[in-house]
């Protein structure tokens, strides 16, 4: 049971043109994401969540490989990458 307390949700979010609207979506859900100009790992106000900013077309690949637990990307990229 203690192992689950130390687990962190690894979440991939799109960088670039979709980044700000994605941050706003999370803000509406109650999370505050603070981007860093020098890093692809913005801070989030939840210690159980770790965010990585990636190109939208890469996110489904990293989820499929187990690098990320979940991610937000377009269905078109999931299909194009043949991700499961």
GROMACS .gro file of C-alpha atoms in nm:
model
   84
    1UNK     CA    1   0.000   0.000   0.000
    2UNK     CA    2   0.283   0.240   0.077
    3UNK     CA    3   0.420   0.201  -0.277
    4UNK     CA    4   0.115   0.376  -0.424
    5UNK     CA    5   0.181   0.682  -0.205
    6UNK     CA    6   0.516   0.733  -0.377
    7UNK     CA    7   0.380   0.700  -0.729
    8UNK     CA    8   0.367   0.999  -0.955
    9UNK     CA    9   0.141   1.031  -1.260
   10UNK     CA   10   0.366   1.102  -1.559
   11UNK     CA   11   0.164   1.315  -1.798
   12UNK     CA   12   0.259   1.433  -2.145
   13UNK     CA   13   0.113   1.761  -2.268
   14UNK     CA   14   0.156   1.926  -2.607
   15UNK     CA   15   0.404   2.210  -2.640
   16UNK     CA   16   0.381   2.486  -2.895
   17UNK     CA   17   0.054   2.627  -3.023
   18UNK     CA   18  -0.160   2.398  -2.804
   19UNK     CA   19   0.034   2.459  -2.484
   20UNK     CA   20  -0.147   2.765  -2.349
   21UNK     CA   21  -0.498   2.633  -2.420
   22UNK     CA   22  -0.402   2.304  -2.253
   23UNK     CA   23  -0.276   2.490  -1.945
   24UNK     CA   24  -0.606   2.682  -1.935
   25UNK     CA   25  -0.799   2.355  -1.949
   26UNK     CA   26  -0.606   2.225  -1.649
   27UNK     CA   27  -0.657   2.557  -1.469
   28UNK     CA   28  -1.034   2.516  -1.510
   29UNK     CA   29  -0.997   2.171  -1.354
   30UNK     CA   30  -0.816   2.319  -1.052
   31UNK     CA   31  -0.448   2.263  -1.136
   32UNK     CA   32  -0.197   2.543  -1.174
   33UNK     CA   33   0.080   2.474  -1.424
   34UNK     CA   34   0.377   2.711  -1.424
   35UNK     CA   35   0.585   2.687  -1.741
   36UNK     CA   36   0.960   2.733  -1.737
   37UNK     CA   37   1.127   2.907  -2.030
   38UNK     CA   38   1.429   2.675  -2.008
   39UNK     CA   39   1.268   2.342  -1.936
   40UNK     CA   40   1.019   2.098  -2.082
   41UNK     CA   41   0.901   2.006  -1.733
   42UNK     CA   42   0.672   2.279  -1.600
   43UNK     CA   43   0.582   2.292  -1.233
   44UNK     CA   44   0.235   2.181  -1.128
   45UNK     CA   45   0.071   2.241  -0.791
   46UNK     CA   46   0.009   1.869  -0.736
   47UNK     CA   47   0.302   1.664  -0.601
   48UNK     CA   48   0.151   1.347  -0.749
   49UNK     CA   49   0.170   1.478  -1.108
   50UNK     CA   50   0.481   1.523  -1.323
   51UNK     CA   51   0.431   1.697  -1.657
   52UNK     CA   52   0.651   1.679  -1.965
   53UNK     CA   53   0.593   1.904  -2.266
   54UNK     CA   54   0.635   1.723  -2.596
   55UNK     CA   55   0.543   1.755  -2.960
   56UNK     CA   56   0.184   1.635  -3.001
   57UNK     CA   57   0.292   1.371  -3.253
   58UNK     CA   58   0.531   1.210  -2.999
   59UNK     CA   59   0.295   1.178  -2.704
   60UNK     CA   60   0.111   0.859  -2.805
   61UNK     CA   61   0.443   0.685  -2.871
   62UNK     CA   62   0.572   0.763  -2.521
   63UNK     CA   63   0.246   0.646  -2.364
   64UNK     CA   64   0.258   0.322  -2.561
   65UNK     CA   65   0.621   0.262  -2.457
   66UNK     CA   66   0.536   0.322  -2.091
   67UNK     CA   67   0.753   0.634  -2.060
   68UNK     CA   68   0.436   0.832  -1.980
   69UNK     CA   69   0.126   0.713  -1.796
   70UNK     CA   70  -0.106   0.934  -2.003
   71UNK     CA   71  -0.100   1.222  -2.246
   72UNK     CA   72  -0.311   1.466  -2.442
   73UNK     CA   73  -0.278   1.452  -2.818
   74UNK     CA   74  -0.495   1.436  -3.125
   75UNK     CA   75  -0.663   1.117  -3.239
   76UNK     CA   76  -0.499   1.173  -3.577
   77UNK     CA   77  -0.154   1.130  -3.420
   78UNK     CA   78  -0.264   0.814  -3.240
   79UNK     CA   79  -0.380   0.669  -3.572
   80UNK     CA   80  -0.075   0.786  -3.767
   81UNK     CA   81   0.161   0.638  -3.507
   82UNK     CA   82  -0.048   0.320  -3.499
   83UNK     CA   83  -0.048   0.350  -3.119
   84UNK     CA   84  -0.253   0.110  -2.914
   0.00000   0.00000   0.00000
